[in-house]
Amino acid sequence: MKRFKRNKRNLNSEINVVPYIDVMLVLLIIFMVTAPLLTQGVKVDLPKAPAQSMAVEKNPPVIVTVDKQGLYFLNIAQNPQSPEATDQITQNVQNALKENPDRKIYVRADSSVDYGKVITAMVALQAAGSKTVGLVTETPKKHDV
């Protein structure tokens, strides 16, 4: 009778997680770099109102921001950090609506800005062909209510 010789090395049946850790670190770095780019850089103090959050859609919405000084900024402009004239906003939004007529449009205004500036932004959006315009607010904290 022949006896089977056992291999001196035992098989290792553990899962090697090092590649998974590498992938997770790469994803973490990618998200850390891209997350600040997703927010618009104009600082505004949004009015506080208890409203439901909107669902995220595949096409980013068009956002017109009105800052404390009453300057207008457009997130789809060539340079979203520089102020835009209302006629330029109208032209850019018109072009965006030609590409995608169902694109959502929002006005994001500082709570201390003159109401007339917000209306001027909404009129420019209406002139661009927007049928509806949403207003962006911030959810109040418990102690604000």
PDB file of C-alpha atoms in Angstrom:
ATOM      1  CA  MET A   1       0.000   0.000   0.000  1.00  0.00           C
ATOM      2  CA  LYS A   2       1.135   3.347  -0.893  1.00  0.00           C
ATOM      3  CA  ARG A   3       0.751   6.098   1.547  1.00  0.00           C
ATOM      4  CA  PHE A   4      -0.005   9.540   0.294  1.00  0.00           C
ATOM      5  CA  LYS A   5       2.535  11.984   1.443  1.00  0.00           C
ATOM      6  CA  ARG A   6       1.109  15.172   2.792  1.00  0.00           C
ATOM      7  CA  ASN A   7       2.484  18.379   1.527  1.00  0.00           C
ATOM      8  CA  LYS A   8       4.311  20.158   4.310  1.00  0.00           C
ATOM      9  CA  ARG A   9       2.709  23.461   3.365  1.00  0.00           C
ATOM     10  CA  ASN A  10      -0.891  23.805   4.370  1.00  0.00           C
ATOM     11  CA  LEU A  11      -3.278  25.611   2.105  1.00  0.00           C
ATOM     12  CA  ASN A  12      -4.187  29.119   3.152  1.00  0.00           C
ATOM     13  CA  SER A  13      -7.914  29.637   2.778  1.00  0.00           C
ATOM     14  CA  GLU A  14      -8.095  33.257   3.957  1.00  0.00           C
ATOM     15  CA  ILE A  15      -9.332  36.063   1.755  1.00  0.00           C
ATOM     16  CA  ASN A  16      -6.725  38.604   0.814  1.00  0.00           C
ATOM     17  CA  VAL A  17      -8.340  41.987   1.602  1.00  0.00           C
ATOM     18  CA  VAL A  18      -5.394  44.199   0.642  1.00  0.00           C
ATOM     19  CA  PRO A  19      -6.698  44.866  -2.914  1.00  0.00           C
ATOM     20  CA  TYR A  20     -10.098  45.814  -1.490  1.00  0.00           C
ATOM     21  CA  ILE A  21      -8.478  48.258   0.917  1.00  0.00           C
ATOM     22  CA  ASP A  22      -6.532  49.804  -1.958  1.00  0.00           C
ATOM     23  CA  VAL A  23      -9.694  50.262  -3.985  1.00  0.00           C
ATOM     24  CA  MET A  24     -11.514  51.807  -1.019  1.00  0.00           C
ATOM     25  CA  LEU A  25      -8.686  54.267  -0.399  1.00  0.00           C
ATOM     26  CA  VAL A  26      -8.668  55.324  -4.038  1.00  0.00           C
ATOM     27  CA  LEU A  27     -12.450  55.846  -3.946  1.00  0.00           C
ATOM     28  CA  LEU A  28     -12.137  57.831  -0.719  1.00  0.00           C
ATOM     29  CA  ILE A  29      -9.560  60.128  -2.273  1.00  0.00           C
ATOM     30  CA  ILE A  30     -11.685  60.606  -5.397  1.00  0.00           C
ATOM     31  CA  PHE A  31     -14.750  61.535  -3.336  1.00  0.00           C
ATOM     32  CA  MET A  32     -12.730  63.854  -1.111  1.00  0.00           C
ATOM     33  CA  VAL A  33     -11.450  65.722  -4.163  1.00  0.00           C
ATOM     34  CA  THR A  34     -14.751  65.908  -6.064  1.00  0.00           C
ATOM     35  CA  ALA A  35     -17.099  66.723  -3.150  1.00  0.00           C
ATOM     36  CA  PRO A  36     -16.008  70.372  -2.828  1.00  0.00           C
ATOM     37  CA  LEU A  37     -16.413  70.813  -6.581  1.00  0.00           C
ATOM     38  CA  LEU A  38     -20.073  69.798  -6.418  1.00  0.00           C
ATOM     39  CA  THR A  39     -21.082  72.725  -4.229  1.00  0.00           C
ATOM     40  CA  GLN A  40     -21.368  76.203  -5.592  1.00  0.00           C
ATOM     41  CA  GLY A  41     -18.775  78.536  -4.124  1.00  0.00           C
ATOM     42  CA  VAL A  42     -20.932  81.630  -3.560  1.00  0.00           C
ATOM     43  CA  LYS A  43     -21.633  82.104   0.155  1.00  0.00           C
ATOM     44  CA  VAL A  44     -25.252  82.917   0.965  1.00  0.00           C
ATOM     45  CA  ASP A  45     -27.243  82.761   4.178  1.00  0.00           C
ATOM     46  CA  LEU A  46     -30.318  80.851   3.009  1.00  0.00           C
ATOM     47  CA  PRO A  47     -33.695  81.520   4.593  1.00  0.00           C
ATOM     48  CA  LYS A  48     -34.790  78.790   6.955  1.00  0.00           C
ATOM     49  CA  ALA A  49     -38.022  76.915   6.229  1.00  0.00           C
ATOM     50  CA  PRO A  50     -39.189  73.383   7.027  1.00  0.00           C
ATOM     51  CA  ALA A  51     -39.329  71.871   3.537  1.00  0.00           C
ATOM     52  CA  GLN A  52     -38.845  68.415   2.071  1.00  0.00           C
ATOM     53  CA  SER A  53     -35.556  67.643   0.334  1.00  0.00           C
ATOM     54  CA  MET A  54     -35.699  67.198  -3.425  1.00  0.00           C
ATOM     55  CA  ALA A  55     -34.700  63.933  -5.075  1.00  0.00           C
ATOM     56  CA  VAL A  56     -31.345  63.936  -6.855  1.00  0.00           C
ATOM     57  CA  GLU A  57     -31.670  63.707 -10.629  1.00  0.00           C
ATOM     58  CA  LYS A  58     -29.103  62.693 -13.222  1.00  0.00           C
ATOM     59  CA  ASN A  59     -28.995  66.181 -14.798  1.00  0.00           C
ATOM     60  CA  PRO A  60     -27.787  68.805 -12.333  1.00  0.00           C
ATOM     61  CA  PRO A  61     -30.257  71.660 -11.877  1.00  0.00           C
ATOM     62  CA  VAL A  62     -29.675  75.226 -13.018  1.00  0.00           C
ATOM     63  CA  ILE A  63     -29.120  77.384  -9.923  1.00  0.00           C
ATOM     64  CA  VAL A  64     -29.189  81.176  -9.911  1.00  0.00           C
ATOM     65  CA  THR A  65     -27.660  82.529  -6.702  1.00  0.00           C
ATOM     66  CA  VAL A  66     -28.295  86.032  -5.379  1.00  0.00           C
ATOM     67  CA  ASP A  67     -25.699  87.050  -2.761  1.00  0.00           C
ATOM     68  CA  LYS A  68     -25.922  89.709  -0.012  1.00  0.00           C
ATOM     69  CA  GLN A  69     -24.845  92.476  -2.384  1.00  0.00           C
ATOM     70  CA  GLY A  70     -27.571  91.549  -4.885  1.00  0.00           C
ATOM     71  CA  LEU A  71     -25.141  90.092  -7.438  1.00  0.00           C
ATOM     72  CA  TYR A  72     -26.258  87.181  -9.606  1.00  0.00           C
ATOM     73  CA  PHE A  73     -24.274  83.972 -10.076  1.00  0.00           C
ATOM     74  CA  LEU A  74     -25.102  81.050 -12.356  1.00  0.00           C
ATOM     75  CA  ASN A  75     -23.800  77.533 -11.725  1.00  0.00           C
ATOM     76  CA  ILE A  76     -23.722  76.662 -15.457  1.00  0.00           C
ATOM     77  CA  ALA A  77     -21.828  79.810 -16.500  1.00  0.00           C
ATOM     78  CA  GLN A  78     -18.269  79.709 -17.851  1.00  0.00           C
ATOM     79  CA  ASN A  79     -17.055  80.978 -14.468  1.00  0.00           C
ATOM     80  CA  PRO A  80     -19.634  80.240 -11.739  1.00  0.00           C
ATOM     81  CA  GLN A  81     -17.644  82.346  -9.237  1.00  0.00           C
ATOM     82  CA  SER A  82     -18.029  85.618 -11.164  1.00  0.00           C
ATOM     83  CA  PRO A  83     -21.217  87.713 -11.176  1.00  0.00           C
ATOM     84  CA  GLU A  84     -23.445  87.598 -14.254  1.00  0.00           C
ATOM     85  CA  ALA A  85     -25.783  90.192 -15.769  1.00  0.00           C
ATOM     86  CA  THR A  86     -29.450  89.214 -16.037  1.00  0.00           C
ATOM     87  CA  ASP A  87     -29.351  89.180 -19.838  1.00  0.00           C
ATOM     88  CA  GLN A  88     -26.377  86.781 -19.746  1.00  0.00           C
ATOM     89  CA  ILE A  89     -28.263  84.561 -17.275  1.00  0.00           C
ATOM     90  CA  THR A  90     -31.251  84.562 -19.617  1.00  0.00           C
ATOM     91  CA  GLN A  91     -29.057  83.533 -22.567  1.00  0.00           C
ATOM     92  CA  ASN A  92     -27.251  80.735 -20.661  1.00  0.00           C
ATOM     93  CA  VAL A  93     -30.482  79.305 -19.233  1.00  0.00           C
ATOM     94  CA  GLN A  94     -32.136  79.479 -22.650  1.00  0.00           C
ATOM     95  CA  ASN A  95     -29.284  77.420 -24.107  1.00  0.00           C
ATOM     96  CA  ALA A  96     -29.506  74.911 -21.237  1.00  0.00           C
ATOM     97  CA  LEU A  97     -33.261  74.527 -21.732  1.00  0.00           C
ATOM     98  CA  LYS A  98     -32.781  73.925 -25.467  1.00  0.00           C
ATOM     99  CA  GLU A  99     -30.563  70.944 -24.629  1.00  0.00           C
ATOM    100  CA  ASN A 100     -32.888  69.622 -21.904  1.00  0.00           C
ATOM    101  CA  PRO A 101     -36.328  71.266 -21.518  1.00  0.00           C
ATOM    102  CA  ASP A 102     -37.091  69.250 -18.351  1.00  0.00           C
ATOM    103  CA  ARG A 103     -34.079  70.580 -16.441  1.00  0.00           C
ATOM    104  CA  LYS A 104     -34.951  71.899 -12.968  1.00  0.00           C
ATOM    105  CA  ILE A 105     -34.296  75.571 -12.230  1.00  0.00           C
ATOM    106  CA  TYR A 106     -33.808  77.020  -8.745  1.00  0.00           C
ATOM    107  CA  VAL A 107     -33.180  80.428  -7.222  1.00  0.00           C
ATOM    108  CA  ARG A 108     -30.906  80.441  -4.192  1.00  0.00           C
ATOM    109  CA  ALA A 109     -30.904  83.842  -2.458  1.00  0.00           C
ATOM    110  CA  ASP A 110     -29.414  85.232   0.718  1.00  0.00           C
ATOM    111  CA  SER A 111     -32.058  85.858   3.380  1.00  0.00           C
ATOM    112  CA  SER A 112     -31.007  89.522   3.728  1.00  0.00           C
ATOM    113  CA  VAL A 113     -31.161  90.388   0.016  1.00  0.00           C
ATOM    114  CA  ASP A 114     -33.844  92.726  -1.300  1.00  0.00           C
ATOM    115  CA  TYR A 115     -36.921  90.840  -2.527  1.00  0.00           C
ATOM    116  CA  GLY A 116     -36.812  92.813  -5.775  1.00  0.00           C
ATOM    117  CA  LYS A 117     -33.460  91.200  -6.664  1.00  0.00           C
ATOM    118  CA  VAL A 118     -35.029  87.739  -6.313  1.00  0.00           C
ATOM    119  CA  ILE A 119     -37.957  88.767  -8.503  1.00  0.00           C
ATOM    120  CA  THR A 120     -35.531  90.160 -11.111  1.00  0.00           C
ATOM    121  CA  ALA A 121     -33.775  86.775 -11.205  1.00  0.00           C
ATOM    122  CA  MET A 122     -37.106  84.987 -11.582  1.00  0.00           C
ATOM    123  CA  VAL A 123     -38.146  87.327 -14.421  1.00  0.00           C
ATOM    124  CA  ALA A 124     -34.846  86.603 -16.214  1.00  0.00           C
ATOM    125  CA  LEU A 125     -35.501  82.874 -15.853  1.00  0.00           C
ATOM    126  CA  GLN A 126     -39.048  83.281 -17.145  1.00  0.00           C
ATOM    127  CA  ALA A 127     -37.703  85.217 -20.145  1.00  0.00           C
ATOM    128  CA  ALA A 128     -35.372  82.271 -20.813  1.00  0.00           C
ATOM    129  CA  GLY A 129     -38.377  79.972 -21.155  1.00  0.00           C
ATOM    130  CA  SER A 130     -38.568  78.420 -17.705  1.00  0.00           C
ATOM    131  CA  LYS A 131     -42.073  77.310 -16.786  1.00  0.00           C
ATOM    132  CA  THR A 132     -41.345  76.668 -13.104  1.00  0.00           C
ATOM    133  CA  VAL A 133     -38.738  77.982 -10.694  1.00  0.00           C
ATOM    134  CA  GLY A 134     -38.009  76.503  -7.285  1.00  0.00           C
ATOM    135  CA  LEU A 135     -36.734  78.469  -4.302  1.00  0.00           C
ATOM    136  CA  VAL A 136     -33.916  76.979  -2.230  1.00  0.00           C
ATOM    137  CA  THR A 137     -34.195  77.165   1.563  1.00  0.00           C
ATOM    138  CA  GLU A 138     -32.295  75.708   4.458  1.00  0.00           C
ATOM    139  CA  THR A 139     -33.920  73.373   6.973  1.00  0.00           C
ATOM    140  CA  PRO A 140     -34.001  75.069  10.376  1.00  0.00           C
ATOM    141  CA  LYS A 141     -32.189  73.479  13.270  1.00  0.00           C
ATOM    142  CA  LYS A 142     -34.195  72.379  16.327  1.00  0.00           C
ATOM    143  CA  HIS A 143     -33.264  75.484  18.339  1.00  0.00           C
ATOM    144  CA  ASP A 144     -34.200  77.821  15.428  1.00  0.00           C
ATOM    145  CA  VAL A 145     -37.836  76.714  15.342  1.00  0.00           C
TER     146      VAL A 145
END
